[in-house]
mmCIF file of C-alpha atoms and ligand atoms in Angstrom:
data_model
loop_
_atom_site.group_PDB
_atom_site.id
_atom_site.type_symbol
_atom_site.label_atom_id
_atom_site.label_comp_id
_atom_site.label_asym_id
_atom_site.label_seq_id
_atom_site.Cartn_x
_atom_site.Cartn_y
_atom_site.Cartn_z
ATOM 1 C CA MET A 6 16.774 -4.765 -6.000
ATOM 2 C CA ASN A 7 17.175 -1.188 -7.130
ATOM 3 C CA HIS A 8 13.835 0.333 -8.029
ATOM 4 C CA TYR A 9 13.312 2.969 -10.697
ATOM 5 C CA ILE A 10 12.542 6.081 -8.665
ATOM 6 C CA GLY A 11 12.721 9.664 -9.866
ATOM 7 C CA ALA A 12 10.951 12.981 -10.051
ATOM 8 C CA HIS A 13 9.476 15.464 -12.458
ATOM 9 C CA LEU A 14 12.380 17.651 -13.596
ATOM 10 C CA SER A 15 12.607 20.879 -15.532
ATOM 11 C CA SER A 16 13.716 20.610 -19.143
ATOM 12 C CA ALA A 17 13.932 24.403 -19.471
ATOM 13 C CA THR A 18 17.747 24.510 -19.617
ATOM 14 C CA GLY A 19 18.147 21.496 -21.882
ATOM 15 C CA PHE A 20 17.422 17.775 -22.074
ATOM 16 C CA TYR A 21 20.953 16.479 -21.462
ATOM 17 C CA LYS A 22 21.346 18.753 -18.451
ATOM 18 C CA MET A 23 18.088 17.372 -17.110
ATOM 19 C CA GLY A 24 19.510 13.840 -17.330
ATOM 20 C CA LYS A 25 22.584 14.962 -15.379
ATOM 21 C CA THR A 26 20.310 16.485 -12.730
ATOM 22 C CA ALA A 27 18.494 13.152 -12.454
ATOM 23 C CA LEU A 28 21.790 11.411 -11.661
ATOM 24 C CA GLU A 29 22.672 14.111 -9.120
ATOM 25 C CA ILE A 30 19.449 13.602 -7.167
ATOM 26 C CA GLY A 31 19.761 9.803 -7.062
ATOM 27 C CA ALA A 32 17.082 9.222 -9.693
ATOM 28 C CA ASN A 33 17.158 6.432 -12.275
ATOM 29 C CA THR A 34 14.007 7.581 -14.028
ATOM 30 C CA PHE A 35 12.354 10.991 -14.382
ATOM 31 C CA GLN A 36 9.571 12.927 -16.039
ATOM 32 C CA PHE A 37 9.659 16.134 -18.039
ATOM 33 C CA PHE A 38 7.692 18.422 -20.318
ATOM 34 C CA CYS A 39 8.616 18.480 -23.998
ATOM 35 C CA ARG A 40 7.526 22.132 -24.103
ATOM 36 C CA ASN A 41 6.201 24.879 -21.825
ATOM 37 C CA PRO A 42 3.430 23.020 -19.934
ATOM 38 C CA ARG A 43 1.083 26.014 -19.831
ATOM 39 C CA GLY A 44 1.555 27.179 -23.384
ATOM 40 C CA ALA A 45 1.104 25.432 -26.677
ATOM 41 C CA LYS A 46 4.254 26.678 -28.352
ATOM 42 C CA ALA A 47 7.151 24.257 -28.730
ATOM 43 C CA LYS A 48 10.786 25.309 -28.847
ATOM 44 C CA PRO A 49 12.580 24.286 -32.047
ATOM 45 C CA LEU A 50 13.909 20.740 -31.752
ATOM 46 C CA ASP A 51 17.552 20.427 -30.703
ATOM 47 C CA PRO A 52 18.503 16.967 -32.037
ATOM 48 C CA LEU A 53 22.055 17.103 -30.611
ATOM 49 C CA ASP A 54 20.790 17.814 -27.085
ATOM 50 C CA LEU A 55 18.320 14.938 -27.402
ATOM 51 C CA GLU A 56 20.997 12.575 -28.799
ATOM 52 C CA ASN A 57 23.162 13.435 -25.798
ATOM 53 C CA LEU A 58 20.348 12.594 -23.402
ATOM 54 C CA ARG A 59 19.716 9.375 -25.300
ATOM 55 C CA GLY A 60 23.368 8.407 -24.772
ATOM 56 C CA LEU A 61 23.172 9.240 -21.077
ATOM 57 C CA LEU A 62 20.006 7.167 -20.661
ATOM 58 C CA ALA A 63 21.580 4.207 -22.451
ATOM 59 C CA GLY A 64 24.662 4.164 -20.256
ATOM 60 C CA GLY A 65 23.405 5.411 -16.912
ATOM 61 C CA GLY A 66 21.369 2.514 -15.519
ATOM 62 C CA PHE A 67 18.126 4.351 -16.157
ATOM 63 C CA GLY A 68 14.719 2.760 -16.424
ATOM 64 C CA PRO A 69 12.208 4.156 -18.889
ATOM 65 C CA VAL A 70 11.498 7.893 -18.635
ATOM 66 C CA VAL A 71 8.179 9.676 -19.025
ATOM 67 C CA ALA A 72 7.316 12.796 -20.983
ATOM 68 C CA HIS A 73 4.231 14.665 -19.760
ATOM 69 C CA ALA A 74 1.876 16.457 -22.135
ATOM 70 C CA PRO A 75 1.034 20.150 -21.547
ATOM 71 C CA TYR A 76 -1.718 20.799 -19.000
ATOM 72 C CA ILE A 77 -3.703 22.890 -21.444
ATOM 73 C CA MET A 78 -4.247 19.909 -23.721
ATOM 74 C CA ASN A 79 -7.909 18.894 -23.849
ATOM 75 C CA ALA A 80 -8.715 16.272 -26.449
ATOM 76 C CA CYS A 81 -12.418 16.322 -25.547
ATOM 77 C CA SER A 82 -13.116 20.044 -25.498
ATOM 78 C CA LYS A 83 -16.421 21.207 -26.927
ATOM 79 C CA ASP A 84 -14.363 23.540 -29.107
ATOM 80 C CA LYS A 85 -13.067 21.882 -32.289
ATOM 81 C CA GLY A 86 -10.099 24.261 -32.413
ATOM 82 C CA ILE A 87 -8.958 23.200 -28.931
ATOM 83 C CA ARG A 88 -9.306 19.532 -29.880
ATOM 84 C CA GLU A 89 -7.225 20.141 -32.996
ATOM 85 C CA LEU A 90 -4.609 21.975 -30.954
ATOM 86 C CA ALA A 91 -4.408 18.975 -28.606
ATOM 87 C CA ALA A 92 -3.710 16.685 -31.558
ATOM 88 C CA GLU A 93 -1.125 19.098 -32.924
ATOM 89 C CA MET A 94 0.698 19.314 -29.581
ATOM 90 C CA MET A 95 0.718 15.568 -29.084
ATOM 91 C CA ALA A 96 1.936 14.914 -32.620
ATOM 92 C CA GLY A 97 4.786 17.394 -32.102
ATOM 93 C CA ASP A 98 5.757 15.926 -28.740
ATOM 94 C CA LEU A 99 5.707 12.376 -30.122
ATOM 95 C CA GLN A 100 7.992 13.503 -32.929
ATOM 96 C CA LEU A 101 10.460 14.757 -30.294
ATOM 97 C CA MET A 102 10.113 11.489 -28.365
ATOM 98 C CA GLU A 103 11.362 9.526 -31.375
ATOM 99 C CA TYR A 104 14.808 10.862 -30.404
ATOM 100 C CA LEU A 105 14.366 9.025 -27.093
ATOM 101 C CA PRO A 106 12.983 5.682 -28.276
ATOM 102 C CA GLY A 107 11.424 3.152 -25.942
ATOM 103 C CA ASN A 108 9.986 5.584 -23.419
ATOM 104 C CA PHE A 109 6.543 6.896 -22.442
ATOM 105 C CA TYR A 110 4.344 9.903 -23.169
ATOM 106 C CA ASN A 111 1.730 10.554 -20.492
ATOM 107 C CA PHE A 112 -1.313 12.812 -20.843
ATOM 108 C CA HIS A 113 -4.442 13.813 -18.946
ATOM 109 C CA PRO A 114 -7.309 12.304 -20.940
ATOM 110 C CA GLY A 115 -9.285 15.558 -20.719
ATOM 111 C CA SER A 116 -12.454 17.203 -19.440
ATOM 112 C CA HIS A 117 -15.626 16.571 -21.414
ATOM 113 C CA VAL A 118 -17.106 19.919 -20.240
ATOM 114 C CA GLY A 119 -20.679 18.658 -20.192
ATOM 115 C CA GLN A 120 -20.584 16.666 -23.444
ATOM 116 C CA GLY A 121 -20.794 13.459 -21.432
ATOM 117 C CA LEU A 122 -18.349 10.627 -20.756
ATOM 118 C CA GLU A 123 -19.148 8.699 -23.900
ATOM 119 C CA THR A 124 -18.593 11.599 -26.295
ATOM 120 C CA GLY A 125 -15.473 12.574 -24.348
ATOM 121 C CA CYS A 126 -13.931 9.113 -24.549
ATOM 122 C CA THR A 127 -14.740 8.891 -28.257
ATOM 123 C CA GLN A 128 -13.091 12.263 -28.943
ATOM 124 C CA ILE A 129 -9.983 11.291 -26.968
ATOM 125 C CA ALA A 130 -9.689 8.015 -28.868
ATOM 126 C CA ALA A 131 -10.211 9.866 -32.163
ATOM 127 C CA MET A 132 -7.260 12.124 -31.364
ATOM 128 C CA LEU A 133 -5.089 9.147 -30.416
ATOM 129 C CA ASN A 134 -5.985 7.399 -33.658
ATOM 130 C CA ALA A 135 -5.123 10.531 -35.633
ATOM 131 C CA VAL A 136 -1.764 10.970 -33.922
ATOM 132 C CA ILE A 137 -0.322 7.564 -32.941
ATOM 133 C CA ARG A 138 1.704 5.915 -35.691
ATOM 134 C CA PRO A 139 2.167 2.136 -35.587
ATOM 135 C CA GLU A 140 5.904 2.522 -36.193
ATOM 136 C CA GLN A 141 6.477 4.991 -33.349
ATOM 137 C CA GLN A 142 8.684 3.830 -30.481
ATOM 138 C CA THR A 143 6.824 5.604 -27.697
ATOM 139 C CA VAL A 144 3.919 4.155 -25.734
ATOM 140 C CA VAL A 145 1.259 6.788 -24.957
ATOM 141 C CA LEU A 146 -0.114 6.640 -21.415
ATOM 142 C CA LEU A 147 -3.514 7.757 -20.113
ATOM 143 C CA GLU A 148 -3.167 9.167 -16.583
ATOM 144 C CA THR A 149 -5.613 8.165 -13.859
ATOM 145 C CA MET A 150 -7.304 11.391 -12.722
ATOM 146 C CA ALA A 151 -8.936 12.685 -9.520
ATOM 147 C CA GLY A 152 -12.278 13.116 -11.289
ATOM 148 C CA LYS A 153 -12.715 16.776 -10.443
ATOM 149 C CA GLY A 154 -15.300 18.619 -12.498
ATOM 150 C CA THR A 155 -15.926 16.785 -15.764
ATOM 151 C CA GLU A 156 -12.473 15.192 -15.832
ATOM 152 C CA ILE A 157 -12.285 11.851 -17.624
ATOM 153 C CA GLY A 158 -10.078 9.150 -16.078
ATOM 154 C CA GLY A 159 -11.369 9.209 -12.509
ATOM 155 C CA ARG A 160 -12.775 5.718 -13.069
ATOM 156 C CA PHE A 161 -10.898 2.767 -14.538
ATOM 157 C CA GLU A 162 -13.923 2.251 -16.799
ATOM 158 C CA ASP A 163 -13.171 5.590 -18.515
ATOM 159 C CA LEU A 164 -9.692 4.366 -19.435
ATOM 160 C CA ARG A 165 -11.088 1.037 -20.649
ATOM 161 C CA SER A 166 -13.570 2.842 -22.877
ATOM 162 C CA ILE A 167 -10.819 4.941 -24.482
ATOM 163 C CA ILE A 168 -8.391 2.038 -24.873
ATOM 164 C CA ASP A 169 -11.083 -0.082 -26.528
ATOM 165 C CA GLN A 170 -11.380 2.516 -29.295
ATOM 166 C CA VAL A 171 -7.641 2.879 -29.979
ATOM 167 C CA ALA A 172 -6.396 1.238 -33.158
ATOM 168 C CA CYS A 173 -2.725 0.741 -32.188
ATOM 169 C CA GLN A 174 -3.251 -1.492 -29.172
ATOM 170 C CA ASP A 175 0.464 -1.926 -28.502
ATOM 171 C CA ARG A 176 1.083 1.839 -28.274
ATOM 172 C CA ILE A 177 -1.403 2.654 -25.513
ATOM 173 C CA GLY A 178 -0.996 2.197 -21.756
ATOM 174 C CA VAL A 179 -1.789 3.738 -18.387
ATOM 175 C CA CYS A 180 0.091 5.777 -15.781
ATOM 176 C CA MET A 181 -1.372 5.668 -12.268
ATOM 177 C CA ASP A 182 -1.215 8.717 -10.015
ATOM 178 C CA THR A 183 -1.607 7.810 -6.333
ATOM 179 C CA CYS A 184 -2.918 11.241 -5.281
ATOM 180 C CA HIS A 185 -5.434 11.253 -8.127
ATOM 181 C CA MET A 186 -6.617 7.689 -7.452
ATOM 182 C CA SER A 187 -7.114 8.302 -3.737
ATOM 183 C CA ASP A 188 -8.927 11.552 -4.488
ATOM 184 C CA ALA A 189 -11.060 9.705 -7.045
ATOM 185 C CA GLY A 190 -12.199 7.310 -4.300
ATOM 186 C CA TYR A 191 -9.938 4.276 -4.735
ATOM 187 C CA ASP A 192 -8.790 3.157 -1.271
ATOM 188 C CA LEU A 193 -5.130 2.578 -2.043
ATOM 189 C CA LEU A 194 -4.091 3.029 1.567
ATOM 190 C CA HIS A 195 -6.242 0.271 3.084
ATOM 191 C CA HIS A 196 -6.988 -1.936 0.089
ATOM 192 C CA LEU A 197 -4.061 -1.736 -2.318
ATOM 193 C CA ASP A 198 -4.402 -5.344 -3.502
ATOM 194 C CA ASP A 199 -8.142 -4.948 -4.086
ATOM 195 C CA VAL A 200 -7.604 -1.768 -6.108
ATOM 196 C CA LEU A 201 -4.932 -3.495 -8.200
ATOM 197 C CA ALA A 202 -7.264 -6.454 -8.739
ATOM 198 C CA GLU A 203 -10.013 -4.061 -9.837
ATOM 199 C CA PHE A 204 -7.610 -2.305 -12.216
ATOM 200 C CA ASP A 205 -6.551 -5.674 -13.577
ATOM 201 C CA ARG A 206 -10.164 -6.697 -14.131
ATOM 202 C CA VAL A 207 -11.219 -3.458 -15.852
ATOM 203 C CA VAL A 208 -8.072 -2.318 -17.669
ATOM 204 C CA GLY A 209 -5.455 -5.043 -17.298
ATOM 205 C CA LEU A 210 -2.260 -4.712 -15.251
ATOM 206 C CA ASP A 211 -0.240 -5.300 -18.430
ATOM 207 C CA ARG A 212 -1.367 -1.787 -19.512
ATOM 208 C CA LEU A 213 0.227 -0.198 -16.456
ATOM 209 C CA ARG A 214 3.587 1.301 -17.433
ATOM 210 C CA ALA A 215 4.408 3.997 -14.842
ATOM 211 C CA ILE A 216 3.236 5.400 -11.499
ATOM 212 C CA HIS A 217 3.194 8.983 -10.199
ATOM 213 C CA ILE A 218 3.930 8.790 -6.475
ATOM 214 C CA ASN A 219 2.261 11.731 -4.768
ATOM 215 C CA ASP A 220 0.822 11.981 -1.299
ATOM 216 C CA SER A 221 -2.560 13.754 -1.149
ATOM 217 C CA GLN A 222 -3.521 16.809 0.865
ATOM 218 C CA ASN A 223 -7.102 15.545 0.975
ATOM 219 C CA PRO A 224 -9.028 12.524 2.245
ATOM 220 C CA ILE A 225 -10.060 9.673 -0.014
ATOM 221 C CA GLY A 226 -12.804 10.615 -2.485
ATOM 222 C CA ALA A 227 -12.227 14.388 -2.137
ATOM 223 C CA LYS A 228 -11.853 14.845 -5.938
ATOM 224 C CA LYS A 229 -9.452 17.742 -5.339
ATOM 225 C CA ASP A 230 -6.035 16.824 -6.863
ATOM 226 C CA ARG A 231 -3.727 18.599 -4.412
ATOM 227 C CA HIS A 232 -0.387 16.782 -4.206
ATOM 228 C CA ALA A 233 1.480 16.581 -0.891
ATOM 229 C CA ARG A 234 5.081 15.604 -0.174
ATOM 230 C CA ILE A 235 5.630 11.941 0.689
ATOM 231 C CA GLY A 236 4.637 11.485 4.334
ATOM 232 C CA GLU A 237 2.903 14.846 4.581
ATOM 233 C CA GLY A 238 -0.468 13.736 3.252
ATOM 234 C CA THR A 239 -3.266 11.274 3.864
ATOM 235 C CA LEU A 240 -1.440 8.298 2.283
ATOM 236 C CA GLY A 241 1.743 8.418 4.379
ATOM 237 C CA GLU A 242 5.314 7.273 3.962
ATOM 238 C CA ALA A 243 4.764 3.602 4.797
ATOM 239 C CA PHE A 244 2.185 3.304 2.014
ATOM 240 C CA PHE A 245 4.710 4.384 -0.617
ATOM 241 C CA ALA A 246 7.296 1.877 0.620
ATOM 242 C CA ARG A 247 4.673 -0.869 0.229
ATOM 243 C CA LEU A 248 3.614 0.413 -3.189
ATOM 244 C CA ILE A 249 7.123 0.550 -4.638
ATOM 245 C CA ALA A 250 8.100 -2.852 -3.249
ATOM 246 C CA HIS A 251 4.829 -4.480 -4.361
ATOM 247 C CA PRO A 252 5.622 -7.590 -6.441
ATOM 248 C CA LYS A 253 3.146 -6.540 -9.166
ATOM 249 C CA LEU A 254 4.542 -2.991 -9.397
ATOM 250 C CA CYS A 255 8.206 -3.007 -8.357
ATOM 251 C CA HIS A 256 9.521 -3.140 -11.954
ATOM 252 C CA LEU A 257 7.750 0.112 -12.973
ATOM 253 C CA PRO A 258 9.166 3.650 -13.018
ATOM 254 C CA PHE A 259 7.956 5.654 -9.982
ATOM 255 C CA ILE A 260 7.874 9.428 -10.464
ATOM 256 C CA LEU A 261 7.507 12.066 -7.748
ATOM 257 C CA GLU A 262 5.337 15.074 -8.598
ATOM 258 C CA THR A 263 5.516 16.423 -5.072
ATOM 259 C CA PRO A 264 5.803 20.151 -4.306
ATOM 260 C CA ASN A 265 9.594 20.143 -3.958
ATOM 261 C CA ASP A 266 12.726 21.488 -5.615
ATOM 262 C CA ASP A 267 15.482 19.134 -6.829
ATOM 263 C CA ALA A 268 17.080 18.978 -3.354
ATOM 264 C CA GLY A 269 13.716 18.111 -1.814
ATOM 265 C CA HIS A 270 13.164 15.388 -4.395
ATOM 266 C CA ALA A 271 16.684 14.026 -3.733
ATOM 267 C CA ALA A 272 15.792 13.662 -0.045
ATOM 268 C CA GLU A 273 12.486 11.961 -0.890
ATOM 269 C CA ILE A 274 14.156 9.523 -3.290
ATOM 270 C CA ALA A 275 16.858 8.668 -0.734
ATOM 271 C CA ARG A 276 14.248 8.117 1.974
ATOM 272 C CA LEU A 277 12.099 5.904 -0.265
ATOM 273 C CA ARG A 278 15.133 3.804 -1.207
ATOM 274 C CA VAL A 279 15.891 3.231 2.485
ATOM 275 C CA LEU A 280 12.247 2.354 3.194
ATOM 276 C CA CYS A 281 12.258 -0.136 0.299
ATOM 277 C CA GLY A 282 15.324 -1.843 1.719
ATOM 278 C CA GLU A 283 17.806 -0.743 -0.940
ATOM 279 C CA ASN A 284 21.376 -0.270 0.221
HETATM 280 FE FE1 LIG B 174 -0.331 14.603 -14.743
HETATM 281 FE FE1 LIG B 175 0.320 12.896 -12.047
HETATM 282 ZN ZN1 LIG B 176 -2.298 15.986 -9.996
#
Protein backbone atom coordinates (compact mmCIF):
# COMPACT_ATOMS: atom_id res chain seq x y z
CA MET A 1 0.00 0.00 0.00
CA ASN A 2 1.20 3.49 -0.80
CA HIS A 3 0.70 5.80 2.15
CA TYR A 4 -0.05 9.50 1.88
CA ILE A 5 3.20 11.10 3.04
CA GLY A 6 4.30 14.67 2.44
CA ALA A 7 5.69 17.80 3.98
CA HIS A 8 4.89 21.40 4.71
CA LEU A 9 5.77 23.32 1.54
CA SER A 10 6.09 26.99 0.71
CA SER A 11 3.25 28.53 -1.27
CA ALA A 12 5.18 31.79 -1.69
CA THR A 13 5.85 31.30 -5.42
CA GLY A 14 2.40 29.98 -6.28
CA PHE A 15 0.00 27.14 -5.50
CA TYR A 16 0.44 25.14 -8.71
CA LYS A 17 4.21 25.31 -8.40
CA MET A 18 3.88 24.01 -4.86
CA GLY A 19 1.98 20.98 -6.17
CA LYS A 20 4.77 20.32 -8.68
CA THR A 21 7.32 20.53 -5.86
CA ALA A 22 5.30 17.95 -3.92
CA LEU A 23 5.58 15.52 -6.85
CA GLU A 24 9.32 16.22 -7.14
CA ILE A 25 9.98 15.30 -3.51
CA GLY A 26 7.97 12.06 -3.66
CA ALA A 27 5.02 13.46 -1.72
CA ASN A 28 1.39 12.55 -2.36
CA THR A 29 0.03 14.98 0.20
CA PHE A 30 1.36 18.27 1.59
CA GLN A 31 0.59 21.24 3.79
CA PHE A 32 0.82 24.94 3.09
CA PHE A 33 -0.08 28.40 4.33
CA CYS A 34 -2.82 30.28 2.50
CA ARG A 35 -1.05 33.53 3.40
CA ASN A 36 2.08 34.79 5.16
CA PRO A 37 2.01 32.71 8.39
CA ARG A 38 3.34 35.52 10.58
CA GLY A 39 1.25 38.32 9.18
CA ALA A 40 -2.47 38.74 8.83
CA LYS A 41 -2.51 40.13 5.32
CA ALA A 42 -3.63 37.84 2.51
CA LYS A 43 -2.43 38.15 -1.07
CA PRO A 44 -5.23 38.73 -3.58
CA LEU A 45 -6.75 35.42 -4.67
CA ASP A 46 -5.39 33.97 -7.91
CA PRO A 47 -8.23 31.68 -9.05
CA LEU A 48 -6.33 30.41 -12.13
CA ASP A 49 -3.35 29.30 -10.03
CA LEU A 50 -5.70 27.53 -7.63
CA GLU A 51 -7.65 25.88 -10.49
CA ASN A 52 -4.34 24.59 -11.84
CA LEU A 53 -3.44 23.09 -8.49
CA ARG A 54 -6.90 21.57 -8.25
CA GLY A 55 -6.33 19.86 -11.61
CA LEU A 56 -2.93 18.58 -10.51
CA LEU A 57 -4.38 17.20 -7.27
CA ALA A 58 -7.19 15.46 -9.15
CA GLY A 59 -4.86 13.71 -11.56
CA GLY A 60 -1.72 13.14 -9.54
CA GLY A 61 -2.63 10.35 -7.12
CA PHE A 62 -2.72 12.77 -4.21
CA GLY A 63 -4.49 12.19 -0.93
CA PRO A 64 -6.15 15.10 0.82
CA VAL A 65 -3.97 18.16 1.44
CA VAL A 66 -3.91 20.41 4.49
CA ALA A 67 -3.87 24.19 4.72
CA HIS A 68 -2.43 25.60 7.95
CA ALA A 69 -3.76 28.76 9.55
CA PRO A 70 -1.36 31.63 10.39
CA TYR A 71 0.52 31.26 13.68
CA ILE A 72 -0.63 34.64 14.90
CA MET A 73 -4.25 33.51 14.95
CA ASN A 74 -5.63 33.38 18.49
CA ALA A 75 -9.35 32.76 18.70
CA CYS A 76 -9.31 32.95 22.50
CA SER A 77 -7.30 36.11 23.06
CA LYS A 78 -8.41 38.41 25.85
CA ASP A 79 -8.45 41.16 23.23
CA LYS A 80 -11.69 41.29 21.22
CA GLY A 81 -9.87 42.80 18.24
CA ILE A 82 -7.47 39.85 18.06
CA ARG A 83 -10.37 37.40 18.28
CA GLU A 84 -12.13 39.23 15.46
CA LEU A 85 -8.95 39.19 13.38
CA ALA A 86 -8.73 35.41 13.89
CA ALA A 87 -12.26 35.00 12.54
CA GLU A 88 -11.49 37.29 9.62
CA MET A 89 -8.34 35.34 8.70
CA MET A 90 -10.06 31.99 8.93
CA ALA A 91 -13.03 33.15 6.88
CA GLY A 92 -10.67 34.42 4.17
CA ASP A 93 -8.62 31.23 4.14
CA LEU A 94 -11.75 29.06 3.96
CA GLN A 95 -12.92 31.11 1.00
CA LEU A 96 -9.63 30.30 -0.76
CA MET A 97 -10.00 26.62 0.18
CA GLU A 98 -13.28 26.42 -1.73
CA TYR A 99 -11.09 26.40 -4.86
CA LEU A 100 -9.56 23.18 -3.52
CA PRO A 101 -12.67 21.30 -2.37
CA GLY A 102 -12.53 18.22 -0.18
CA ASN A 103 -9.40 19.11 1.76
CA PHE A 104 -8.53 20.25 5.30
CA TYR A 105 -7.83 23.50 7.13
CA ASN A 106 -5.82 23.04 10.32
CA PHE A 107 -5.40 25.61 13.09
CA HIS A 108 -3.91 25.95 16.56
CA PRO A 109 -6.91 26.27 18.88
CA GLY A 110 -5.27 29.17 20.73
CA SER A 111 -3.92 30.38 24.06
CA HIS A 112 -6.47 31.47 26.65
CA VAL A 113 -3.91 33.85 28.26
CA GLY A 114 -5.27 33.40 31.77
CA GLN A 115 -8.99 33.50 30.92
CA GLY A 116 -9.23 29.81 31.74
CA LEU A 117 -9.83 26.69 29.65
CA GLU A 118 -13.59 26.94 29.69
CA THR A 119 -13.76 30.53 28.44
CA GLY A 120 -11.05 29.74 25.89
CA CYS A 121 -12.88 26.74 24.47
CA THR A 122 -16.13 28.70 24.31
CA GLN A 123 -14.46 31.56 22.43
CA ILE A 124 -12.83 29.16 19.96
CA ALA A 125 -16.15 27.44 19.31
CA ALA A 126 -17.85 30.83 18.91
CA MET A 127 -15.36 31.75 16.18
CA LEU A 128 -15.87 28.42 14.43
CA ASN A 129 -19.64 28.88 14.53
CA ALA A 130 -19.28 32.38 13.08
CA VAL A 131 -17.02 31.24 10.26
CA ILE A 132 -17.88 27.66 9.23
CA ARG A 133 -20.63 27.44 6.63
CA PRO A 134 -22.60 24.19 6.34
CA GLU A 135 -22.16 24.20 2.56
CA GLN A 136 -18.37 24.59 2.65
CA GLN A 137 -16.30 21.71 1.28
CA THR A 138 -13.42 21.98 3.73
CA VAL A 139 -13.23 20.23 7.09
CA VAL A 140 -11.62 22.43 9.77
CA LEU A 141 -9.13 20.63 12.00
CA LEU A 142 -8.10 21.43 15.58
CA GLU A 143 -4.41 20.62 16.09
CA THR A 144 -3.26 18.75 19.19
CA MET A 145 -0.84 21.08 21.00
CA ALA A 146 2.15 20.69 23.35
CA GLY A 147 0.33 22.58 26.11
CA LYS A 148 3.00 25.21 26.62
CA GLY A 149 1.90 28.28 28.53
CA THR A 150 -1.87 28.65 28.37
CA GLU A 151 -2.17 26.78 25.07
CA ILE A 152 -5.46 24.96 24.55
CA GLY A 153 -5.33 21.52 22.90
CA GLY A 154 -2.69 19.86 25.06
CA ARG A 155 -5.38 17.53 26.39
CA PHE A 156 -7.87 15.58 24.31
CA GLU A 157 -10.55 16.89 26.67
CA ASP A 158 -9.89 20.44 25.39
CA LEU A 159 -10.66 19.33 21.84
CA ARG A 160 -13.78 17.49 22.99
CA SER A 161 -15.02 20.61 24.76
CA ILE A 162 -14.60 22.73 21.62
CA ILE A 163 -16.09 20.13 19.28
CA ASP A 164 -19.13 19.75 21.53
CA GLN A 165 -19.93 23.43 21.02
CA VAL A 166 -19.56 23.46 17.22
CA ALA A 167 -22.80 23.61 15.26
CA CYS A 168 -21.60 22.05 11.98
CA GLN A 169 -20.55 18.67 13.33
CA ASP A 170 -19.55 17.31 9.93
CA ARG A 171 -17.12 20.18 9.26
CA ILE A 172 -14.92 19.79 12.34
CA GLY A 173 -12.09 17.31 12.92
CA VAL A 174 -8.66 16.89 14.49
CA CYS A 175 -5.06 16.84 13.27
CA MET A 176 -2.59 15.10 15.58
CA ASP A 177 0.98 16.37 15.90
CA THR A 178 3.34 13.69 17.25
CA CYS A 179 5.88 16.18 18.66
CA HIS A 180 3.12 18.16 20.37
CA MET A 181 1.42 15.06 21.81
CA SER A 182 4.65 13.64 23.21
CA ASP A 183 5.54 17.04 24.66
CA ALA A 184 2.04 17.27 26.13
CA GLY A 185 2.66 14.00 28.02
CA TYR A 186 1.03 11.35 25.82
CA ASP A 187 3.39 8.36 25.64
CA LEU A 188 3.14 7.67 21.92
CA LEU A 189 6.49 5.91 21.82
CA HIS A 190 5.73 3.19 24.38
CA HIS A 191 1.94 3.12 24.42
CA LEU A 192 0.68 4.09 20.97
CA ASP A 193 -2.37 1.81 21.12
CA ASP A 194 -3.33 3.10 24.57
CA VAL A 195 -3.05 6.72 23.43
CA LEU A 196 -5.19 5.97 20.37
CA ALA A 197 -7.75 4.22 22.59
CA GLU A 198 -7.80 7.26 24.88
CA PHE A 199 -8.25 9.58 21.90
CA ASP A 200 -11.05 7.36 20.64
CA ARG A 201 -12.76 7.44 24.03
CA VAL A 202 -12.51 11.22 24.50
CA VAL A 203 -12.72 12.60 20.95
CA GLY A 204 -13.47 9.70 18.61
CA LEU A 205 -11.03 8.32 16.04
CA ASP A 206 -13.52 9.21 13.29
CA ARG A 207 -12.61 12.88 13.99
CA LEU A 208 -8.96 12.26 13.17
CA ARG A 209 -8.25 13.44 9.62
CA ALA A 210 -4.49 14.12 9.40
CA ILE A 211 -1.24 13.67 11.33
CA HIS A 212 1.82 15.93 11.58
CA ILE A 213 4.84 13.63 11.82
CA ASN A 214 7.56 15.41 13.77
CA ASP A 215 10.20 13.99 16.04
CA SER A 216 10.68 15.95 19.28
CA GLN A 217 13.84 17.54 20.62
CA ASN A 218 12.53 17.06 24.15
CA PRO A 219 11.47 14.21 26.44
CA ILE A 220 7.85 13.27 26.96
CA GLY A 221 5.87 15.85 28.95
CA ALA A 222 8.40 18.67 28.35
CA LYS A 223 5.68 21.04 27.01
CA LYS A 224 8.26 22.68 24.74
CA ASP A 225 7.17 22.17 21.08
CA ARG A 226 10.59 21.91 19.41
CA HIS A 227 10.36 19.72 16.30
CA ALA A 228 13.26 17.44 15.35
CA ARG A 229 13.97 15.63 12.08
CA ILE A 230 12.69 12.06 11.90
CA GLY A 231 15.17 9.88 13.80
CA GLU A 232 16.94 12.81 15.43
CA GLY A 233 14.60 13.20 18.38
CA THR A 234 13.16 11.32 21.33
CA LEU A 235 10.56 9.41 19.26
CA GLY A 236 12.91 7.83 16.72
CA GLU A 237 12.61 6.50 13.20
CA ALA A 238 11.10 3.12 14.07
CA PHE A 239 8.20 4.82 15.86
CA PHE A 240 7.19 6.70 12.71
CA ALA A 241 7.26 3.52 10.62
CA ARG A 242 4.89 1.92 13.15
CA LEU A 243 2.67 5.01 13.26
CA ILE A 244 2.26 5.30 9.49
CA ALA A 245 1.63 1.58 9.02
CA HIS A 246 -0.81 1.40 11.95
CA PRO A 247 -4.09 -0.17 10.76
CA LYS A 248 -6.15 2.59 12.42
CA LEU A 249 -4.06 5.40 10.89
CA CYS A 250 -2.53 4.20 7.62
CA HIS A 251 -5.24 5.80 5.44
CA LEU A 252 -4.55 9.34 6.78
CA PRO A 253 -2.31 12.03 5.27
CA PHE A 254 1.02 12.25 7.15
CA ILE A 255 2.76 15.63 6.97
CA LEU A 256 6.36 16.40 7.93
CA GLU A 257 6.97 19.71 9.71
CA THR A 258 10.59 18.88 10.39
CA PRO A 259 13.37 21.49 10.18
CA ASN A 260 14.37 20.64 6.60
CA ASP A 261 14.40 22.11 3.11
CA ASP A 262 12.62 20.35 0.21
CA ALA A 263 15.63 18.07 -0.44
CA GLY A 264 15.73 17.10 3.23
CA HIS A 265 12.01 16.35 3.20
CA ALA A 266 12.44 14.26 0.02
CA ALA A 267 15.02 12.12 1.83
CA GLU A 268 12.75 11.75 4.87
CA ILE A 269 9.76 10.75 2.73
CA ALA A 270 11.85 8.20 0.80
CA ARG A 271 13.21 6.73 4.03
CA LEU A 272 9.75 6.49 5.61
CA ARG A 273 8.38 4.75 2.51
CA VAL A 274 11.16 2.15 2.74
CA LEU A 275 10.54 1.67 6.47
CA CYS A 276 6.81 1.18 5.81
CA GLY A 277 7.57 -1.52 3.27
CA GLU A 278 6.53 0.40 0.15
CA ASN A 279 8.41 -0.45 -3.02
FE1 LIG B 1 0.69 23.62 13.64
FE1 LIG C 1 2.01 20.64 13.75
ZN1 LIG D 1 4.90 22.53 16.70
